XYZ file of C-alpha atoms in Angstrom:
125
model
C -188.188 105.317 -56.086
C -186.359 102.131 -55.158
C -185.969 101.415 -51.476
C -184.235 98.580 -49.657
C -185.066 98.283 -45.984
C -183.105 95.936 -43.742
C -184.336 94.538 -40.464
C -183.458 91.796 -38.010
C -180.200 93.071 -36.606
C -179.468 93.139 -32.915
C -177.292 91.883 -30.092
C -176.547 88.171 -29.897
C -174.080 85.998 -28.019
C -171.289 84.224 -29.837
C -172.548 80.949 -31.251
C -176.047 82.312 -31.665
C -178.123 83.057 -34.749
C -179.872 85.962 -36.401
C -181.877 86.329 -39.599
C -181.673 89.566 -41.512
C -184.369 90.628 -43.961
C -184.216 93.106 -46.807
C -187.536 94.240 -48.227
C -187.415 95.938 -51.615
C -189.956 98.369 -53.026
C -190.185 100.439 -56.168
C -188.663 97.712 -58.311
C -188.880 93.963 -58.667
C -185.559 92.252 -58.098
C -186.629 88.711 -58.994
C -183.594 86.894 -60.416
C -181.531 90.090 -60.438
C -178.456 90.014 -58.212
C -179.036 90.831 -54.592
C -176.328 90.820 -51.985
C -175.310 91.466 -48.416
C -172.252 93.477 -47.458
C -170.981 94.475 -44.044
C -168.779 97.147 -42.557
C -167.085 96.849 -39.206
C -165.801 99.910 -37.319
C -162.604 101.204 -38.867
C -162.765 98.769 -41.765
C -163.871 98.929 -45.370
C -167.184 97.556 -46.521
C -166.825 93.897 -47.466
C -168.845 91.424 -49.466
C -170.732 88.761 -47.532
C -173.061 86.892 -49.906
C -175.001 87.195 -53.129
C -177.910 85.440 -54.832
C -178.472 85.800 -58.574
C -180.089 84.410 -61.667
C -183.033 82.144 -62.361
C -181.211 79.293 -60.651
C -180.684 81.445 -57.561
C -176.956 80.830 -57.618
C -175.328 81.722 -54.326
C -171.815 82.865 -53.530
C -170.266 83.586 -50.165
C -167.148 85.132 -48.762
C -164.764 82.626 -47.236
C -165.273 84.146 -43.803
C -168.983 83.227 -43.693
C -169.153 80.140 -45.905
C -170.831 77.277 -44.112
C -172.331 79.555 -41.439
C -174.453 82.051 -43.398
C -177.181 81.329 -45.934
C -178.682 83.818 -48.369
C -182.142 83.255 -49.777
C -184.938 85.169 -51.457
C -188.704 85.216 -51.643
C -189.653 86.695 -55.000
C -193.325 86.933 -54.074
C -192.361 89.208 -51.198
C -189.499 90.905 -53.089
C -187.377 90.142 -50.033
C -183.900 88.757 -49.482
C -182.777 87.068 -46.286
C -179.482 86.331 -44.611
C -179.568 83.523 -42.070
C -176.527 83.822 -39.835
C -175.585 80.876 -37.635
C -172.623 80.187 -35.368
C -171.993 83.896 -35.071
C -168.561 85.089 -34.018
C -167.408 88.357 -32.503
C -165.737 89.220 -35.776
C -169.152 89.180 -37.473
C -169.986 92.390 -35.603
C -170.723 95.045 -38.229
C -173.386 97.077 -39.940
C -174.950 94.842 -42.560
C -176.152 96.349 -45.816
C -178.476 94.945 -48.430
C -177.697 95.723 -52.058
C -179.470 95.208 -55.366
C -178.339 95.353 -58.971
C -180.308 96.496 -61.992
C -178.234 94.409 -64.389
C -175.881 91.474 -64.404
C -172.140 91.901 -64.265
C -169.303 89.435 -64.523
C -168.419 90.084 -60.887
C -170.529 90.139 -57.772
C -168.350 90.967 -54.791
C -167.659 94.634 -55.442
C -169.786 97.494 -54.218
C -169.810 98.915 -57.743
C -171.663 95.815 -58.950
C -174.794 97.099 -57.173
C -176.978 100.122 -57.797
C -179.251 100.213 -54.783
C -178.399 100.093 -51.076
C -180.276 99.901 -47.828
C -179.535 102.015 -44.781
C -177.936 99.157 -42.871
C -178.738 97.197 -39.743
C -176.371 96.718 -36.799
C -175.319 93.229 -35.770
C -173.359 92.948 -32.549
C -171.961 89.638 -31.356
C -170.835 89.470 -27.754
C -168.538 86.911 -26.198
């Protein structure tokens, strides 16, 4: 059984930083696409960042580009999301996602087969 478990969320002041972790078990995700999504209250789930392929190519949404960094540790089967210069609008539940195969797209929920339970990130002013 595949499980993705997020951790690292919490309350932080605007301008601060947090690092989210997503530990996978039941399957090795090395080089397979892994991603972070988020969902704010009253809004749809949105793509944040993805890492994929042997070259660990990374793609970000425009709203987080330059502030967030996705990375992975294949030995630990873990993906990270380093979030810097946090803004109030980054407040959301953050979800880790993993794909069992490659697709031509990477920013849709349907591109991923496995999901974590989510971790709350709250940014205060």
